[in-house]
Short mmCIF file of C-alpha atoms in Angstrom, two decimals:
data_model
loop_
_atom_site.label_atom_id
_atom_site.label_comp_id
_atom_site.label_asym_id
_atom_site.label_seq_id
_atom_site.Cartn_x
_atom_site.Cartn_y
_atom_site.Cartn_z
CA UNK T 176 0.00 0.00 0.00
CA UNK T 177 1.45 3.26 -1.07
CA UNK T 178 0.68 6.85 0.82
CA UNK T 179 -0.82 8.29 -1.96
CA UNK T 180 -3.35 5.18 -2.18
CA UNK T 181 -4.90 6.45 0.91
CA UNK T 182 -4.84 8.55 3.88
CA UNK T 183 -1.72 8.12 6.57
CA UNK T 184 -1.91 8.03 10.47
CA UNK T 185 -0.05 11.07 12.43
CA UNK T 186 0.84 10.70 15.65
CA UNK T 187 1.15 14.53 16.97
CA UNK T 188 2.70 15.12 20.40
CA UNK T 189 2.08 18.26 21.98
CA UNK T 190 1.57 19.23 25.66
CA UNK T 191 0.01 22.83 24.90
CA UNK T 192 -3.51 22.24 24.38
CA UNK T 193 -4.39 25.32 22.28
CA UNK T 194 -1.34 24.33 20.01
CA UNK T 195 -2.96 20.81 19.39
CA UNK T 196 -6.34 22.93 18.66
CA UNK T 197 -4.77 25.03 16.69
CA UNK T 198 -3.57 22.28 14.73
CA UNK T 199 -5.92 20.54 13.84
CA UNK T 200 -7.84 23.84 12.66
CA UNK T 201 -5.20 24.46 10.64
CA UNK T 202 -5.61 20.63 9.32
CA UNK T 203 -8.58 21.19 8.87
CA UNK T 204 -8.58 24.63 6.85
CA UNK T 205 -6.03 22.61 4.69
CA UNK T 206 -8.27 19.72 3.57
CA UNK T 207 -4.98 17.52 4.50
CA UNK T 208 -4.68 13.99 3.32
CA UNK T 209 -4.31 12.47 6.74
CA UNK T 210 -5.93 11.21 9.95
CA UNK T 211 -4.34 13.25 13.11
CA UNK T 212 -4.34 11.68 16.46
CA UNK T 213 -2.64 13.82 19.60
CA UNK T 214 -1.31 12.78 22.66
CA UNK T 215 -0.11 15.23 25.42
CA UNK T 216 3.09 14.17 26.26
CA UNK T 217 6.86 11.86 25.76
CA UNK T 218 4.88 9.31 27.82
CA UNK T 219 1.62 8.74 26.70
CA UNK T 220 3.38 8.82 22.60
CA UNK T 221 5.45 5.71 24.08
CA UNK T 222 2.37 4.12 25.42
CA UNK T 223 0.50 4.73 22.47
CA UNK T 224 3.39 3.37 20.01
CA UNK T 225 3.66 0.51 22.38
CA UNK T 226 -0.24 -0.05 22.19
CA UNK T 227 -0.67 0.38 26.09
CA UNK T 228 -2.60 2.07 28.82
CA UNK T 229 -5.59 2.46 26.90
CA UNK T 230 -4.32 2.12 23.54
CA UNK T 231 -4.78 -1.18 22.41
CA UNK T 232 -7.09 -1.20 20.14
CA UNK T 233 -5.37 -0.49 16.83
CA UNK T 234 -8.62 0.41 14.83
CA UNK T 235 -9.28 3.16 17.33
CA UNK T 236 -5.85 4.07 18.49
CA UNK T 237 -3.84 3.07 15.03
CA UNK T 238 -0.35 2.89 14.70
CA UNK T 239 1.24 5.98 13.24
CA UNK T 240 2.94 6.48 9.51
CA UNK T 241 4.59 9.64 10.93
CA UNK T 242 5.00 11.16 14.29
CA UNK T 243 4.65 15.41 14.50
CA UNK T 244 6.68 15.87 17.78
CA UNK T 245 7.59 19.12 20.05
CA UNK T 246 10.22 18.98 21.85
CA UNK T 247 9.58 21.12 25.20
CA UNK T 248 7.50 18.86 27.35
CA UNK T 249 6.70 17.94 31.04
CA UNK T 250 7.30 14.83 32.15
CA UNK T 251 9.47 13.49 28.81
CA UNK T 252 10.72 15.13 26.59
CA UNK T 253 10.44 14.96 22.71
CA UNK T 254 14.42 14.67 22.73
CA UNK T 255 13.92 11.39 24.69
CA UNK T 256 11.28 10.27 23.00
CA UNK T 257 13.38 10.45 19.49
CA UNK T 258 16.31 8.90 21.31
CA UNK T 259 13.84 6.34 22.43
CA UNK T 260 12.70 6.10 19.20
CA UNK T 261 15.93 5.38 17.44
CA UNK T 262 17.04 2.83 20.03
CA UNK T 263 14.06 0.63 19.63
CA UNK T 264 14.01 -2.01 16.25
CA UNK T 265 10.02 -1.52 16.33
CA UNK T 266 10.45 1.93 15.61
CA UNK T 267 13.42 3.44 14.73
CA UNK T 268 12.58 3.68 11.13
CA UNK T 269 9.09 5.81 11.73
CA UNK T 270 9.76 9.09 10.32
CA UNK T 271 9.86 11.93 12.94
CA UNK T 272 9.12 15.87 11.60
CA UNK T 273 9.82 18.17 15.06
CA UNK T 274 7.06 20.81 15.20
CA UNK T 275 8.65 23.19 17.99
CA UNK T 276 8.51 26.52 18.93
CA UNK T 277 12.59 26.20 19.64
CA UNK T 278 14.89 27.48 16.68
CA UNK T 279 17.80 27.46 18.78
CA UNK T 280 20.65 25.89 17.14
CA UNK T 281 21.60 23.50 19.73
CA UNK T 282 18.10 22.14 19.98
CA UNK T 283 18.23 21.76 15.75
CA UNK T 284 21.34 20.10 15.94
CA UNK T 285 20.27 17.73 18.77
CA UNK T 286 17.04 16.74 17.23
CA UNK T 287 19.15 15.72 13.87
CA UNK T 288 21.55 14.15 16.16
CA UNK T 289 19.15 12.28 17.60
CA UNK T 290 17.41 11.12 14.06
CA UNK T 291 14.82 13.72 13.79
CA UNK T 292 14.10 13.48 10.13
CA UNK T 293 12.58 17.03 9.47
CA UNK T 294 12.65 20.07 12.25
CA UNK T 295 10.17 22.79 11.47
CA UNK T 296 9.51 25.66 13.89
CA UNK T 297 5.77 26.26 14.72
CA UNK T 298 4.87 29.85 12.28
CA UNK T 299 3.58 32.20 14.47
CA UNK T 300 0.20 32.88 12.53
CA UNK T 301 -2.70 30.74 11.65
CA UNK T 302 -2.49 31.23 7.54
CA UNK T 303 1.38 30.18 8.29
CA UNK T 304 -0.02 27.30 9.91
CA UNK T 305 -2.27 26.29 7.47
CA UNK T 306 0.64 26.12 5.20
CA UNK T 307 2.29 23.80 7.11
CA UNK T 308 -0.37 21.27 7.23
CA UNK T 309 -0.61 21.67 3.64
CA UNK T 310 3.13 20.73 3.16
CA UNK T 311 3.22 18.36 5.58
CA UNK T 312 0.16 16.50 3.55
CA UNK T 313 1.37 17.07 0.55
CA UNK T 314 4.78 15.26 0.86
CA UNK T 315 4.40 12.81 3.77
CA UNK T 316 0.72 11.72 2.62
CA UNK T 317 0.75 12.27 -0.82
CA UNK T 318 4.29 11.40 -2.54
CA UNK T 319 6.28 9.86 0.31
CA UNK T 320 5.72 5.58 0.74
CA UNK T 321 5.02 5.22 4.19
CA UNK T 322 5.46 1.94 5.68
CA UNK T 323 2.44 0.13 6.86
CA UNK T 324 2.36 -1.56 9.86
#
């Protein structure tokens, strides 16, 4: 199954509420070619990879073609959840695109380091937004092969 055959799974990690909202207005406004599904935090996007605590149930909860993660969160971070990532065989091939805030160098450099395999930081404006969705779709869910799982 190719991505452009149908829609992909994102897996989009973000502790701030209204930035999640946000999001998936701006997913929305862009008529994007994939199915988003948040979690809140390093922990809970390990449990729902794993398919724990409450996320089982692969038709509801399923696995993700593409993670969208930030990297400034509460409990773990987005850097450990890459380097978690990376370390594991069950996932260390799923793409990861860093939607942060951050454009500090060091945090750039770490997330590449680390196997981040896009780092975009979050536009300040909804239209901006918008665009990024529409990218986003564009290339991960309509010309990139995703791996299905």
């Amino acid at each position: 199954m190719t991505a452009s055959a149908s829609y992909i799974n994102i897996l989009h990690v973000e502790d701030d509420p209204n930035d999640a909202l946000l999001f998936q207005h701006a997913c929305a406004r862009a008529g994007v070619r994939f199915a988003l599904r948040s979690v809140t935090d390093g922990d809970e996007a390990i449990a729902y990879l794993q398919g724990t605590q409450g996320y089982a149930d692969r038709q509801k909860h399923p696995f993700p073609q593409l993670i969208l993660l930030d990297l400034k969160m509460p409990r773990l971070s987005g850097f450990e959840v890459l380097a978690w990532l990376r370390e594991n065989d069950a996932f260390k091939s799923l793409p990861v695109i860093v939607l942060t805030s951050s454009n500090h160098e060091s945090d750039i450099k770490r997330a590449y380091d680390l196997g981040a395999n896009s780092y975009l930081v979050k536009p300040v404006g909804f239209d901006a937004l918008v665009e990024v969705a529409k990218t986003i779709s564009g290339y991960w869910a309509a010309l990139n092969e995703c791996s299905v799982r």
